[in-house]
PDB file of C-alpha atoms in Angstrom:
ATOM      1  CA  MET A 205      78.758  26.256  24.546  1.00  0.00           C
ATOM      2  CA  GLY A 206      79.268  24.092  27.789  1.00  0.00           C
ATOM      3  CA  ALA A 207      82.376  22.298  27.681  1.00  0.00           C
ATOM      4  CA  SER A 208      81.938  18.353  28.785  1.00  0.00           C
ATOM      5  CA  ARG A 209      83.682  17.080  31.627  1.00  0.00           C
ATOM      6  CA  GLU A 210      86.279  15.087  29.431  1.00  0.00           C
ATOM      7  CA  GLU A 211      87.040  18.467  27.579  1.00  0.00           C
ATOM      8  CA  ILE A 212      87.643  20.474  30.807  1.00  0.00           C
ATOM      9  CA  LYS A 213      89.535  17.394  31.934  1.00  0.00           C
ATOM     10  CA  GLN A 214      91.732  17.649  29.184  1.00  0.00           C
ATOM     11  CA  VAL A 215      92.406  21.320  29.006  1.00  0.00           C
ATOM     12  CA  LEU A 216      93.756  21.107  32.771  1.00  0.00           C
ATOM     13  CA  SER A 217      95.687  17.720  32.621  1.00  0.00           C
ATOM     14  CA  GLN A 218      97.544  19.370  29.480  1.00  0.00           C
ATOM     15  CA  ALA A 219      98.214  22.836  30.660  1.00  0.00           C
ATOM     16  CA  GLN A 220     101.351  24.139  32.582  1.00  0.00           C
ATOM     17  CA  ASN A 221     101.025  28.141  32.341  1.00  0.00           C
ATOM     18  CA  ILE A 222      97.888  30.066  32.866  1.00  0.00           C
ATOM     19  CA  ALA A 223      97.860  33.545  32.089  1.00  0.00           C
ATOM     20  CA  VAL A 224      95.617  35.321  34.610  1.00  0.00           C
ATOM     21  CA  VAL A 225      93.997  38.574  32.982  1.00  0.00           C
ATOM     22  CA  GLY A 226      92.828  40.813  35.724  1.00  0.00           C
ATOM     23  CA  LEU A 227      94.903  39.024  38.511  1.00  0.00           C
ATOM     24  CA  SER A 228      95.080  41.243  41.620  1.00  0.00           C
ATOM     25  CA  ASP A 229      97.938  41.444  43.992  1.00  0.00           C
ATOM     26  CA  LYS A 230      95.313  41.830  47.068  1.00  0.00           C
ATOM     27  CA  PRO A 231      95.101  38.211  48.637  1.00  0.00           C
ATOM     28  CA  HIS A 232      91.427  39.015  49.515  1.00  0.00           C
ATOM     29  CA  ARG A 233      90.298  39.331  45.742  1.00  0.00           C
ATOM     30  CA  THR A 234      89.040  36.267  43.916  1.00  0.00           C
ATOM     31  CA  SER A 235      91.556  36.434  41.168  1.00  0.00           C
ATOM     32  CA  TYR A 236      94.148  36.107  43.684  1.00  0.00           C
ATOM     33  CA  GLN A 237      92.512  33.268  45.660  1.00  0.00           C
ATOM     34  CA  VAL A 238      91.944  31.347  42.776  1.00  0.00           C
ATOM     35  CA  SER A 239      95.054  31.779  41.242  1.00  0.00           C
ATOM     36  CA  ALA A 240      97.078  30.914  44.425  1.00  0.00           C
ATOM     37  CA  TYR A 241      94.846  27.726  44.593  1.00  0.00           C
ATOM     38  CA  MET A 242      96.126  26.712  40.909  1.00  0.00           C
ATOM     39  CA  GLN A 243      99.647  27.666  41.816  1.00  0.00           C
ATOM     40  CA  ARG A 244      99.473  25.277  45.004  1.00  0.00           C
ATOM     41  CA  MET A 245      98.427  22.532  42.412  1.00  0.00           C
ATOM     42  CA  GLY A 246     101.439  22.984  40.485  1.00  0.00           C
ATOM     43  CA  TYR A 247     100.571  25.420  37.522  1.00  0.00           C
ATOM     44  CA  HIS A 248     102.693  28.288  36.573  1.00  0.00           C
ATOM     45  CA  ILE A 249     100.894  31.433  36.978  1.00  0.00           C
ATOM     46  CA  ILE A 250     101.396  34.675  34.734  1.00  0.00           C
ATOM     47  CA  PRO A 251      99.878  37.662  36.241  1.00  0.00           C
ATOM     48  CA  ILE A 252      98.205  40.104  33.289  1.00  0.00           C
ATOM     49  CA  ASN A 253      97.504  43.694  35.209  1.00  0.00           C
ATOM     50  CA  PRO A 254      98.930  46.920  33.756  1.00  0.00           C
ATOM     51  CA  ASN A 255      98.412  48.295  37.445  1.00  0.00           C
ATOM     52  CA  ILE A 256     100.720  45.894  39.244  1.00  0.00           C
ATOM     53  CA  THR A 257     104.385  44.636  39.224  1.00  0.00           C
ATOM     54  CA  SER A 258     103.768  41.350  40.883  1.00  0.00           C
ATOM     55  CA  SER A 259     101.494  39.067  42.152  1.00  0.00           C
ATOM     56  CA  LEU A 260     101.766  35.363  43.886  1.00  0.00           C
ATOM     57  CA  GLY A 261     105.613  36.127  43.472  1.00  0.00           C
ATOM     58  CA  GLN A 262     105.571  36.116  39.781  1.00  0.00           C
ATOM     59  CA  LYS A 263     106.260  39.261  37.485  1.00  0.00           C
ATOM     60  CA  ALA A 264     103.198  41.059  36.026  1.00  0.00           C
ATOM     61  CA  TYR A 265     102.749  41.920  32.431  1.00  0.00           C
ATOM     62  CA  ALA A 266     100.596  44.732  30.910  1.00  0.00           C
ATOM     63  CA  SER A 267      99.062  42.311  28.506  1.00  0.00           C
ATOM     64  CA  LEU A 268      99.247  39.017  26.838  1.00  0.00           C
ATOM     65  CA  ASP A 269     101.426  40.456  24.086  1.00  0.00           C
ATOM     66  CA  GLU A 270     104.233  41.194  26.587  1.00  0.00           C
ATOM     67  CA  VAL A 271     104.275  37.551  27.819  1.00  0.00           C
ATOM     68  CA  PRO A 272     107.727  35.932  26.306  1.00  0.00           C
ATOM     69  CA  GLU A 273     106.676  32.416  27.326  1.00  0.00           C
ATOM     70  CA  HIS A 274     103.986  29.829  26.138  1.00  0.00           C
ATOM     71  CA  ILE A 275     100.727  30.181  27.395  1.00  0.00           C
ATOM     72  CA  ASP A 276      98.117  27.225  27.617  1.00  0.00           C
ATOM     73  CA  ILE A 277      95.475  29.040  29.347  1.00  0.00           C
ATOM     74  CA  VAL A 278      94.236  32.423  29.190  1.00  0.00           C
ATOM     75  CA  ASN A 279      92.113  32.836  32.428  1.00  0.00           C
ATOM     76  CA  VAL A 280      89.854  36.062  32.322  1.00  0.00           C
ATOM     77  CA  PHE A 281      88.853  37.843  35.471  1.00  0.00           C
ATOM     78  CA  ARG A 282      87.668  40.857  33.492  1.00  0.00           C
ATOM     79  CA  LYS A 283      83.864  42.172  33.042  1.00  0.00           C
ATOM     80  CA  SER A 284      82.371  40.310  30.084  1.00  0.00           C
ATOM     81  CA  PRO A 285      82.291  43.240  27.776  1.00  0.00           C
ATOM     82  CA  LEU A 286      86.193  43.507  28.406  1.00  0.00           C
ATOM     83  CA  THR A 287      86.867  40.010  27.161  1.00  0.00           C
ATOM     84  CA  VAL A 288      87.212  40.298  23.328  1.00  0.00           C
ATOM     85  CA  GLU A 289      90.746  41.677  23.711  1.00  0.00           C
ATOM     86  CA  PRO A 290      92.002  38.988  25.657  1.00  0.00           C
ATOM     87  CA  ALA A 291      90.302  36.579  23.146  1.00  0.00           C
ATOM     88  CA  ARG A 292      92.409  38.200  20.557  1.00  0.00           C
ATOM     89  CA  GLN A 293      95.632  38.257  22.178  1.00  0.00           C
ATOM     90  CA  ALA A 294      95.422  34.852  23.300  1.00  0.00           C
ATOM     91  CA  VAL A 295      94.729  33.658  19.587  1.00  0.00           C
ATOM     92  CA  ALA A 296      97.709  35.503  18.537  1.00  0.00           C
ATOM     93  CA  HIS A 297      99.721  34.520  21.356  1.00  0.00           C
ATOM     94  CA  GLY A 298      98.957  30.608  20.523  1.00  0.00           C
ATOM     95  CA  ALA A 299      97.033  29.937  23.715  1.00  0.00           C
ATOM     96  CA  LYS A 300      95.279  26.667  23.682  1.00  0.00           C
ATOM     97  CA  CYS A 301      92.535  27.463  25.693  1.00  0.00           C
ATOM     98  CA  LEU A 302      90.392  31.130  26.764  1.00  0.00           C
ATOM     99  CA  TRP A 303      88.443  30.476  30.413  1.00  0.00           C
ATOM    100  CA  LEU A 304      86.009  33.211  31.257  1.00  0.00           C
ATOM    101  CA  GLN A 305      85.728  32.937  35.004  1.00  0.00           C
ATOM    102  CA  LEU A 306      82.497  32.297  36.318  1.00  0.00           C
ATOM    103  CA  GLY A 307      79.476  34.812  35.386  1.00  0.00           C
ATOM    104  CA  ILE A 308      81.794  36.016  32.431  1.00  0.00           C
ATOM    105  CA  PHE A 309      80.500  35.414  29.070  1.00  0.00           C
ATOM    106  CA  ASN A 310      80.978  37.185  25.667  1.00  0.00           C
ATOM    107  CA  GLU A 311      79.901  35.716  22.320  1.00  0.00           C
ATOM    108  CA  GLU A 312      82.339  37.799  20.494  1.00  0.00           C
ATOM    109  CA  ALA A 313      84.922  36.727  22.625  1.00  0.00           C
ATOM    110  CA  TYR A 314      83.754  33.075  21.950  1.00  0.00           C
ATOM    111  CA  GLN A 315      83.824  33.353  18.118  1.00  0.00           C
ATOM    112  CA  ILE A 316      87.300  35.014  17.992  1.00  0.00           C
ATOM    113  CA  ALA A 317      88.603  32.090  20.264  1.00  0.00           C
ATOM    114  CA  THR A 318      86.866  29.306  18.433  1.00  0.00           C
ATOM    115  CA  GLU A 319      87.631  30.456  15.181  1.00  0.00           C
ATOM    116  CA  GLY A 320      91.525  30.883  16.425  1.00  0.00           C
ATOM    117  CA  GLY A 321      91.405  27.308  17.293  1.00  0.00           C
ATOM    118  CA  LEU A 322      91.325  27.275  21.005  1.00  0.00           C
ATOM    119  CA  SER A 323      89.198  25.513  23.621  1.00  0.00           C
ATOM    120  CA  VAL A 324      86.848  27.804  25.121  1.00  0.00           C
ATOM    121  CA  MET A 325      85.319  27.705  28.953  1.00  0.00           C
ATOM    122  CA  MET A 326      82.537  30.468  29.829  1.00  0.00           C
ATOM    123  CA  ASP A 327      81.058  30.929  33.139  1.00  0.00           C
ATOM    124  CA  ALA A 328      83.057  28.291  35.136  1.00  0.00           C
ATOM    125  CA  CYS A 329      85.469  28.687  37.861  1.00  0.00           C
ATOM    126  CA  ILE A 330      88.885  27.147  36.951  1.00  0.00           C
ATOM    127  CA  MET A 331      89.649  26.317  40.531  1.00  0.00           C
ATOM    128  CA  VAL A 332      86.003  24.469  41.132  1.00  0.00           C
ATOM    129  CA  GLU A 333      86.410  22.576  37.804  1.00  0.00           C
ATOM    130  CA  HIS A 334      90.041  21.759  38.999  1.00  0.00           C
ATOM    131  CA  GLN A 335      88.298  20.311  42.320  1.00  0.00           C
ATOM    132  CA  ASN A 336      85.545  18.631  40.411  1.00  0.00           C
ATOM    133  CA  LEU A 337      88.129  16.587  38.332  1.00  0.00           C
TER     134      LEU A 337
END
């Protein structure tokens, strides 16, 4: 289930909009730091968190279902058991990739996303992978 370097490069080079499920508005949190890096690299970050109104200068949405714009990558910062619903929403929204951050894996989310035609990255930090390109 590990993605090849070429697959990762293709996903990151073709993406513009990254919806970040679980993005915090607190600068000391990993989700904020990783997303801030991706924003500095030119990606448009869309915060998905029902507990905040904004993060990184962008309006936050309670769920992927509420996002009015196209999403390329759904980057998930949630515990492994909580990744199934974001996977379903990513497929429904027409995203291209489901990305589960370092330490996050879920077989059911993987199945939902791959059957929905999405690329899936699990247990990988999007920032580290971007830096390695």
